Amino acid sequence: REFIRLLSLRCKGVYRGRLHPYLAEVAVHLQTFVGCDTVLSDDNDISLTLNNQVAISEATYCTRTPDASSEQERNARLHLKRSIQRCVYRLFLLPSVENLLSQFIDAAKKKVVSETTANSKKNQSNHLKVDKDKATDDVEKIREFIDSMQELILEGCEDDLISISQRRDFAALKDDCDNTKRDELFREAVREQVEIEVYVPLRSTISKHLVYAWLNDDVEMKHKTKALSKKPQSFFRIHPEHRSPSEWKSVSTILKEGVGRSTLPCVKLRAIVDAAKEITKLDSEERSYVPEESFFDGKVVTKTKALGADDFLPIFIFCFVRADIERPSALCALLQTMCDPALLNGETGYYLASFYAAMTHIHELDLSEANDDLSIFMD
């Protein structure tokens, strides 16, 4: 990664040879590897299909039109976010910041490797055992560093970020009187880029640490999700009025692609929120008006019961099972630890708690009792 960066800075000449026809695809794969991928929109003039692209961007799993009131506003939001990320990227190229980051990454890697080596010597079995609390503490220190860098940039570069947002290119972006939407976008963009700079180089180190710590839990989760994957919606006690004809496929896709296969923790967390909102949208679309037989055997149109909190969790658990996310216990530990503290009291924190509740419910489920449960006949 450092070599690629250094090469890009030092190559000042112009390439005059004929470009290879697959160079664009190679470039996108390279950006994905480095952690700054580009997803081409459906209406892009360039036709480019990737075989195995890491889902860093929500565009890889989102099939719905965003909530933005217009296409122009959506594009303005996306371009402003990318502009802010480029600004943050350039900050990390400053020698002082680059040296600070390199020292932290090297120190974090050495600490985790030394602890892993010590644990492997103590453990006589074939499987490496890592203490959950120690693994969480190590990840927390990394998150604290990310939090510090994020706040430092947001505070120190506030005037620059505001100046960027006031360009005519972003005039279509609507904001409220207290600039809440703008500030949320600033925070989202800065967080994402800081995670690219800090988390991506440490990703394999963090993942191995958490995977070993929650290994037994995830082995059990894999067995249980496989057993539950063929169960109908009624088994999960989803109210008959809220059972989806599509079996919540779009929600499961968001969880599988956006949470399970994306790279950055902040993107995974946004995918959890997107999945939760998709449940409400899909439920509203599929059951807004349902024909029922009246007393006179005629067809009437009746509005169904609204989706409440008690109805939401069984649906979310069903989608969690169908998503078949790899190593959910380690993933949940990662997201709970890496989540931006400022988001824990909002909808991100609420739906992250729902994600944890779904995982805990499955983990604590007794399959022998569940198989004897008569809930599948309770319509």
Short mmCIF file of C-alpha atoms in Angstrom, two decimals:
data_model
loop_
_atom_site.label_atom_id
_atom_site.label_comp_id
_atom_site.label_asym_id
_atom_site.label_seq_id
_atom_site.Cartn_x
_atom_site.Cartn_y
_atom_site.Cartn_z
CA ARG A 1 0.00 0.00 0.00
CA GLU A 2 2.81 2.40 0.94
CA PHE A 3 4.73 1.38 -2.19
CA ILE A 4 1.72 2.17 -4.42
CA ARG A 5 1.32 5.57 -2.77
CA LEU A 6 5.00 6.38 -3.13
CA LEU A 7 4.97 5.28 -6.75
CA SER A 8 1.97 7.49 -7.55
CA LEU A 9 3.68 10.51 -6.00
CA ARG A 10 6.98 10.03 -7.78
CA CYS A 11 5.68 9.11 -11.22
CA LYS A 12 5.41 12.60 -12.73
CA GLY A 13 5.89 11.59 -16.38
CA VAL A 14 3.10 11.06 -18.91
CA TYR A 15 2.46 7.52 -20.13
CA ARG A 16 2.49 7.64 -23.92
CA GLY A 17 1.93 3.97 -24.75
CA ARG A 18 -1.35 2.38 -25.78
CA LEU A 19 -3.53 1.52 -22.79
CA HIS A 20 -4.57 -2.08 -22.28
CA PRO A 21 -8.35 -2.62 -22.78
CA TYR A 22 -8.69 -4.07 -19.25
CA LEU A 23 -6.74 -1.29 -17.55
CA ALA A 24 -9.92 0.34 -16.19
CA GLU A 25 -10.97 -2.88 -14.47
CA VAL A 26 -7.47 -3.37 -13.05
CA ALA A 27 -7.58 0.20 -11.72
CA VAL A 28 -10.87 -0.37 -9.92
CA HIS A 29 -9.63 -3.63 -8.39
CA LEU A 30 -6.48 -1.80 -7.27
CA GLN A 31 -8.56 0.94 -5.66
CA THR A 32 -10.57 -1.72 -3.84
CA PHE A 33 -7.37 -3.34 -2.58
CA VAL A 34 -6.00 -0.03 -1.33
CA GLY A 35 -9.33 0.84 0.26
CA CYS A 36 -10.68 3.67 -1.91
CA ASP A 37 -12.84 1.80 -4.41
CA THR A 38 -15.00 3.36 -7.09
CA VAL A 39 -18.41 1.97 -8.03
CA LEU A 40 -19.65 2.98 -11.46
CA SER A 41 -23.31 3.94 -11.68
CA ASP A 42 -25.74 2.14 -13.96
CA ASP A 43 -26.05 5.14 -16.24
CA ASN A 44 -22.30 5.53 -16.67
CA ASP A 45 -21.12 5.58 -20.27
CA ILE A 46 -18.34 3.09 -19.50
CA SER A 47 -19.43 -0.53 -19.35
CA LEU A 48 -17.47 -2.27 -16.63
CA THR A 49 -18.40 -5.50 -14.88
CA LEU A 50 -16.32 -6.71 -11.95
CA ASN A 51 -16.21 -10.34 -10.90
CA ASN A 52 -15.32 -9.99 -7.21
CA GLN A 53 -15.52 -6.43 -5.95
CA VAL A 54 -15.35 -5.74 -2.24
CA ALA A 55 -18.47 -3.86 -1.20
CA ILE A 56 -17.00 -0.76 0.37
CA SER A 57 -19.66 1.47 -1.17
CA GLU A 58 -23.39 1.16 -0.48
CA ALA A 59 -23.94 1.29 -4.25
CA THR A 60 -22.96 -2.38 -4.42
CA TYR A 61 -26.04 -3.55 -2.53
CA CYS A 62 -28.57 -0.69 -2.67
CA THR A 63 -31.35 -1.32 -5.17
CA ARG A 64 -33.72 1.39 -4.07
CA THR A 65 -33.69 5.04 -4.91
CA PRO A 66 -32.10 6.99 -2.03
CA ASP A 67 -34.22 9.19 0.21
CA ALA A 68 -32.83 12.34 -1.42
CA SER A 69 -35.60 14.40 -2.98
CA SER A 70 -33.95 14.48 -6.36
CA GLU A 71 -31.23 12.83 -8.42
CA GLN A 72 -29.33 16.12 -8.40
CA GLU A 73 -29.32 16.24 -4.63
CA ARG A 74 -28.16 12.63 -4.43
CA ASN A 75 -25.29 13.30 -6.82
CA ALA A 76 -24.35 16.51 -5.01
CA ARG A 77 -24.22 14.63 -1.70
CA LEU A 78 -22.05 11.90 -3.19
CA HIS A 79 -19.66 14.36 -4.87
CA LEU A 80 -19.34 16.48 -1.73
CA LYS A 81 -18.56 13.37 0.30
CA ARG A 82 -15.88 12.34 -2.18
CA SER A 83 -14.43 15.86 -2.19
CA ILE A 84 -14.13 15.81 1.60
CA GLN A 85 -12.53 12.39 1.49
CA ARG A 86 -9.96 13.61 -1.01
CA CYS A 87 -9.21 16.53 1.27
CA VAL A 88 -8.67 14.17 4.22
CA TYR A 89 -6.59 11.85 2.04
CA ARG A 90 -4.22 14.72 1.26
CA LEU A 91 -3.86 15.45 4.97
CA PHE A 92 -2.58 11.93 5.52
CA LEU A 93 0.09 12.54 2.86
CA LEU A 94 1.70 15.23 5.04
CA PRO A 95 5.02 13.86 6.35
CA SER A 96 4.18 14.54 10.01
CA VAL A 97 0.80 12.81 9.77
CA GLU A 98 2.21 9.98 7.69
CA ASN A 99 4.98 9.35 10.24
CA LEU A 100 2.49 9.42 13.13
CA LEU A 101 0.23 6.95 11.35
CA SER A 102 3.08 4.61 10.43
CA GLN A 103 4.33 4.54 14.02
CA PHE A 104 0.86 3.77 15.37
CA ILE A 105 0.18 1.00 12.82
CA ASP A 106 3.56 -0.63 13.46
CA ALA A 107 3.06 -0.47 17.23
CA ALA A 108 -0.48 -1.88 17.01
CA LYS A 109 0.66 -4.78 14.83
CA LYS A 110 3.59 -5.61 17.11
CA LYS A 111 1.36 -5.55 20.20
CA VAL A 112 -1.21 -7.92 18.73
CA VAL A 113 1.46 -10.25 17.30
CA SER A 114 3.31 -10.40 20.64
CA GLU A 115 0.09 -11.20 22.52
CA THR A 116 -0.86 -13.84 19.95
CA THR A 117 2.58 -15.45 20.20
CA ALA A 118 2.39 -15.49 24.00
CA ASN A 119 -1.05 -17.11 23.91
CA SER A 120 0.10 -19.74 21.41
CA LYS A 121 2.96 -20.75 23.74
CA LYS A 122 0.61 -21.06 26.72
CA ASN A 123 -1.97 -23.04 24.79
CA GLN A 124 -1.06 -26.67 24.13
CA SER A 125 -4.00 -27.42 21.81
CA ASN A 126 -4.07 -27.00 18.04
CA HIS A 127 -6.38 -23.97 18.22
CA LEU A 128 -5.07 -20.61 19.29
CA LYS A 129 -7.05 -19.09 22.15
CA VAL A 130 -7.33 -15.33 22.58
CA ASP A 131 -8.95 -13.68 25.59
CA LYS A 132 -12.09 -11.78 24.53
CA ASP A 133 -11.51 -8.88 26.91
CA LYS A 134 -7.91 -8.45 25.77
CA ALA A 135 -8.92 -8.61 22.11
CA THR A 136 -11.64 -6.01 22.71
CA ASP A 137 -9.21 -3.73 24.57
CA ASP A 138 -6.76 -3.86 21.66
CA VAL A 139 -9.48 -2.96 19.16
CA GLU A 140 -10.73 -0.19 21.46
CA LYS A 141 -7.30 1.44 21.42
CA ILE A 142 -7.39 1.43 17.62
CA ARG A 143 -10.87 2.96 17.66
CA GLU A 144 -9.75 5.63 20.11
CA PHE A 145 -6.93 6.58 17.75
CA ILE A 146 -9.43 6.76 14.87
CA ASP A 147 -11.79 8.86 17.03
CA SER A 148 -8.97 11.26 17.89
CA MET A 149 -7.92 11.67 14.26
CA GLN A 150 -11.53 12.18 13.21
CA GLU A 151 -12.24 14.87 15.81
CA LEU A 152 -8.92 16.58 15.12
CA ILE A 153 -9.74 16.85 11.41
CA LEU A 154 -13.36 17.91 11.96
CA GLU A 155 -12.32 20.63 14.38
CA GLY A 156 -9.09 21.77 12.75
CA CYS A 157 -10.38 21.71 9.16
CA GLU A 158 -13.92 22.93 9.82
CA ASP A 159 -13.49 26.15 7.83
CA ASP A 160 -11.99 24.25 4.91
CA LEU A 161 -14.80 21.70 4.87
CA ILE A 162 -17.44 24.45 4.99
CA SER A 163 -15.67 26.25 2.16
CA ILE A 164 -15.75 23.09 0.05
CA SER A 165 -19.46 22.57 0.73
CA GLN A 166 -20.29 26.13 -0.37
CA ARG A 167 -19.07 25.61 -3.92
CA ARG A 168 -21.67 25.96 -6.65
CA ASP A 169 -21.17 22.30 -7.57
CA PHE A 170 -23.04 21.34 -4.40
CA ALA A 171 -25.83 23.90 -4.60
CA ALA A 172 -28.43 21.14 -5.10
CA LEU A 173 -27.67 19.73 -1.65
CA LYS A 174 -30.43 20.81 0.72
CA ASP A 175 -29.67 21.52 4.36
CA ASP A 176 -31.60 22.56 7.45
CA CYS A 177 -31.25 25.83 9.34
CA ASP A 178 -28.71 24.51 11.85
CA ASN A 179 -26.64 22.66 9.21
CA THR A 180 -27.29 19.28 10.82
CA LYS A 181 -27.34 17.38 7.52
CA ARG A 182 -24.15 19.05 6.36
CA ASP A 183 -22.34 18.28 9.61
CA GLU A 184 -23.52 14.65 9.51
CA LEU A 185 -22.14 14.34 5.99
CA PHE A 186 -18.83 15.87 7.11
CA ARG A 187 -18.62 13.35 9.93
CA GLU A 188 -19.52 10.42 7.70
CA ALA A 189 -16.97 11.35 5.03
CA VAL A 190 -14.14 12.04 7.48
CA ARG A 191 -14.83 8.84 9.43
CA GLU A 192 -14.82 6.76 6.28
CA GLN A 193 -11.51 8.14 5.05
CA VAL A 194 -9.85 7.88 8.46
CA GLU A 195 -10.91 4.23 8.66
CA ILE A 196 -9.43 3.69 5.19
CA GLU A 197 -6.13 5.15 6.39
CA VAL A 198 -6.01 3.46 9.82
CA TYR A 199 -8.29 0.41 9.85
CA VAL A 200 -7.50 -1.04 6.40
CA PRO A 201 -3.75 -1.54 7.11
CA LEU A 202 -4.69 -3.21 10.42
CA ARG A 203 -7.68 -5.12 9.11
CA SER A 204 -6.06 -8.56 8.86
CA THR A 205 -4.45 -8.14 12.28
CA ILE A 206 -7.72 -7.11 13.93
CA SER A 207 -9.74 -9.79 12.16
CA LYS A 208 -7.45 -12.64 13.22
CA HIS A 209 -7.47 -11.39 16.80
CA LEU A 210 -11.28 -11.27 16.99
CA VAL A 211 -11.82 -14.47 15.00
CA TYR A 212 -9.66 -16.48 17.41
CA ALA A 213 -11.32 -14.86 20.44
CA TRP A 214 -14.86 -15.72 19.27
CA LEU A 215 -13.99 -18.93 17.43
CA ASN A 216 -16.11 -21.29 19.53
CA ASP A 217 -19.08 -18.92 19.48
CA ASP A 218 -18.99 -18.68 15.70
CA VAL A 219 -18.68 -22.44 15.22
CA GLU A 220 -21.89 -22.80 17.23
CA MET A 221 -23.54 -19.92 15.33
CA LYS A 222 -22.71 -21.53 12.00
CA HIS A 223 -24.34 -24.79 13.08
CA LYS A 224 -27.48 -23.05 14.35
CA THR A 225 -27.96 -20.68 11.40
CA LYS A 226 -27.64 -23.64 9.04
CA ALA A 227 -30.31 -25.51 10.98
CA LEU A 228 -32.60 -22.46 11.02
CA SER A 229 -32.08 -21.43 7.39
CA LYS A 230 -34.87 -23.70 6.09
CA LYS A 231 -37.40 -22.65 8.71
CA PRO A 232 -40.45 -20.65 7.52
CA GLN A 233 -41.34 -17.18 8.78
CA SER A 234 -43.98 -18.63 11.09
CA PHE A 235 -41.28 -20.50 13.02
CA PHE A 236 -39.75 -17.14 14.02
CA ARG A 237 -43.15 -15.98 15.33
CA ILE A 238 -43.50 -13.28 12.70
CA HIS A 239 -47.06 -12.03 12.83
CA PRO A 240 -49.12 -13.44 9.90
CA GLU A 241 -49.97 -9.90 8.86
CA HIS A 242 -46.28 -9.05 8.45
CA ARG A 243 -45.01 -12.15 6.66
CA SER A 244 -43.33 -11.19 3.43
CA PRO A 245 -44.20 -12.89 0.11
CA SER A 246 -40.59 -12.21 -0.95
CA GLU A 247 -39.30 -13.62 2.36
CA TRP A 248 -37.48 -10.35 3.01
CA LYS A 249 -34.93 -11.15 0.30
CA SER A 250 -33.87 -7.52 -0.21
CA VAL A 251 -33.17 -7.16 3.53
CA SER A 252 -31.11 -10.35 3.63
CA THR A 253 -29.14 -9.13 0.62
CA ILE A 254 -28.25 -5.87 2.34
CA LEU A 255 -27.10 -7.76 5.44
CA LYS A 256 -25.11 -10.29 3.41
CA GLU A 257 -23.46 -7.82 1.03
CA GLY A 258 -23.38 -4.61 3.05
CA VAL A 259 -22.55 -6.06 6.47
CA GLY A 260 -20.93 -9.40 5.70
CA ARG A 261 -18.80 -8.48 2.68
CA SER A 262 -18.00 -4.78 3.04
CA THR A 263 -14.63 -3.67 4.33
CA LEU A 264 -15.02 -0.69 6.62
CA PRO A 265 -16.83 -0.84 10.00
CA CYS A 266 -18.62 2.46 9.31
CA VAL A 267 -20.03 1.06 6.04
CA LYS A 268 -21.11 -2.15 7.78
CA LEU A 269 -22.93 -0.07 10.39
CA ARG A 270 -24.70 1.99 7.73
CA ALA A 271 -25.74 -1.26 6.05
CA ILE A 272 -27.37 -2.44 9.30
CA VAL A 273 -29.37 0.79 9.39
CA ASP A 274 -30.26 0.40 5.69
CA ALA A 275 -31.42 -3.18 6.30
CA ALA A 276 -33.61 -2.11 9.22
CA LYS A 277 -35.19 0.67 7.15
CA GLU A 278 -35.71 -1.73 4.26
CA ILE A 279 -37.85 -3.91 6.54
CA THR A 280 -40.21 -1.00 7.18
CA LYS A 281 -40.30 0.01 3.50
CA LEU A 282 -40.88 -3.52 2.23
CA ASP A 283 -43.54 -4.22 4.82
CA SER A 284 -45.35 -1.04 3.85
CA GLU A 285 -45.16 -1.84 0.14
CA GLU A 286 -46.20 -5.49 0.38
CA ARG A 287 -48.98 -5.05 2.91
CA SER A 288 -50.22 -1.50 2.60
CA TYR A 289 -53.48 -2.71 1.10
CA VAL A 290 -54.57 -6.32 1.19
CA PRO A 291 -57.85 -7.63 -0.30
CA GLU A 292 -60.00 -9.50 2.22
CA GLU A 293 -63.41 -11.11 1.98
CA SER A 294 -66.13 -9.08 3.63
CA PHE A 295 -69.24 -10.27 5.40
CA PHE A 296 -71.03 -10.18 2.03
CA ASP A 297 -68.28 -12.24 0.34
CA GLY A 298 -67.10 -9.16 -1.52
CA LYS A 299 -63.57 -7.83 -1.93
CA VAL A 300 -62.61 -4.87 0.23
CA VAL A 301 -59.35 -2.99 0.66
CA THR A 302 -58.14 -2.75 4.22
CA LYS A 303 -54.99 -1.20 5.62
CA THR A 304 -52.85 -3.56 7.67
CA LYS A 305 -51.48 -3.11 11.14
CA ALA A 306 -48.40 -0.88 11.34
CA LEU A 307 -45.03 -2.52 12.00
CA GLY A 308 -44.17 -2.09 15.69
CA ALA A 309 -41.02 -2.72 17.69
CA ASP A 310 -42.28 -6.13 18.85
CA ASP A 311 -42.89 -7.12 15.22
CA PHE A 312 -39.52 -5.85 14.01
CA LEU A 313 -37.12 -8.10 15.95
CA PRO A 314 -38.53 -11.48 14.77
CA ILE A 315 -38.29 -10.24 11.18
CA PHE A 316 -34.74 -9.03 11.76
CA ILE A 317 -33.76 -12.40 13.26
CA PHE A 318 -35.24 -14.18 10.23
CA CYS A 319 -33.25 -11.93 7.86
CA PHE A 320 -30.11 -12.40 9.96
CA VAL A 321 -30.41 -16.18 9.52
CA ARG A 322 -31.11 -15.95 5.78
CA ALA A 323 -28.14 -13.59 5.26
CA ASP A 324 -25.76 -16.34 6.43
CA ILE A 325 -23.10 -13.86 7.59
CA GLU A 326 -19.68 -15.37 8.22
CA ARG A 327 -18.34 -15.24 11.79
CA PRO A 328 -21.21 -13.08 13.15
CA SER A 329 -19.94 -13.14 16.76
CA ALA A 330 -16.53 -11.73 15.85
CA LEU A 331 -18.20 -9.27 13.46
CA CYS A 332 -20.60 -8.03 16.13
CA ALA A 333 -17.71 -7.54 18.56
CA LEU A 334 -15.89 -5.54 15.90
CA LEU A 335 -18.86 -3.28 15.18
CA GLN A 336 -19.71 -2.67 18.83
CA THR A 337 -16.11 -1.70 19.52
CA MET A 338 -15.40 0.30 16.34
CA CYS A 339 -18.65 2.27 16.21
CA ASP A 340 -18.28 6.04 16.35
CA PRO A 341 -19.30 6.95 19.95
CA ALA A 342 -21.29 9.91 18.64
CA LEU A 343 -23.61 7.51 16.79
CA LEU A 344 -24.36 5.15 19.67
CA ASN A 345 -27.25 7.23 20.98
CA GLY A 346 -28.95 7.54 17.60
CA GLU A 347 -30.49 5.14 15.10
CA THR A 348 -27.12 3.51 14.41
CA GLY A 349 -26.80 2.54 18.07
CA TYR A 350 -30.40 1.34 18.20
CA TYR A 351 -30.13 -0.92 15.16
CA LEU A 352 -26.68 -2.15 16.22
CA ALA A 353 -28.32 -3.24 19.48
CA SER A 354 -31.00 -5.01 17.40
CA PHE A 355 -28.26 -6.75 15.40
CA TYR A 356 -26.65 -7.90 18.65
CA ALA A 357 -30.03 -9.01 20.02
CA ALA A 358 -30.69 -11.10 16.90
CA MET A 359 -27.28 -12.76 17.18
CA THR A 360 -27.71 -13.40 20.91
CA HIS A 361 -31.17 -14.91 20.39
CA ILE A 362 -29.79 -17.40 17.84
CA HIS A 363 -26.75 -18.17 19.97
CA GLU A 364 -28.85 -18.93 23.05
CA LEU A 365 -31.47 -20.91 21.15
CA ASP A 366 -31.79 -24.56 22.12
CA LEU A 367 -32.31 -26.38 18.81
CA SER A 368 -33.73 -29.49 20.48
CA GLU A 369 -36.48 -27.42 22.09
CA ALA A 370 -36.92 -25.30 18.98
CA ASN A 371 -37.57 -28.36 16.82
CA ASP A 372 -40.37 -29.40 19.17
CA ASP A 373 -41.82 -25.89 19.19
CA LEU A 374 -45.35 -25.68 17.78
CA SER A 375 -44.92 -22.06 16.63
CA ILE A 376 -44.82 -23.18 12.99
CA PHE A 377 -48.50 -24.17 13.34
CA MET A 378 -49.57 -21.01 15.15
CA ASP A 379 -51.09 -18.93 12.37
#
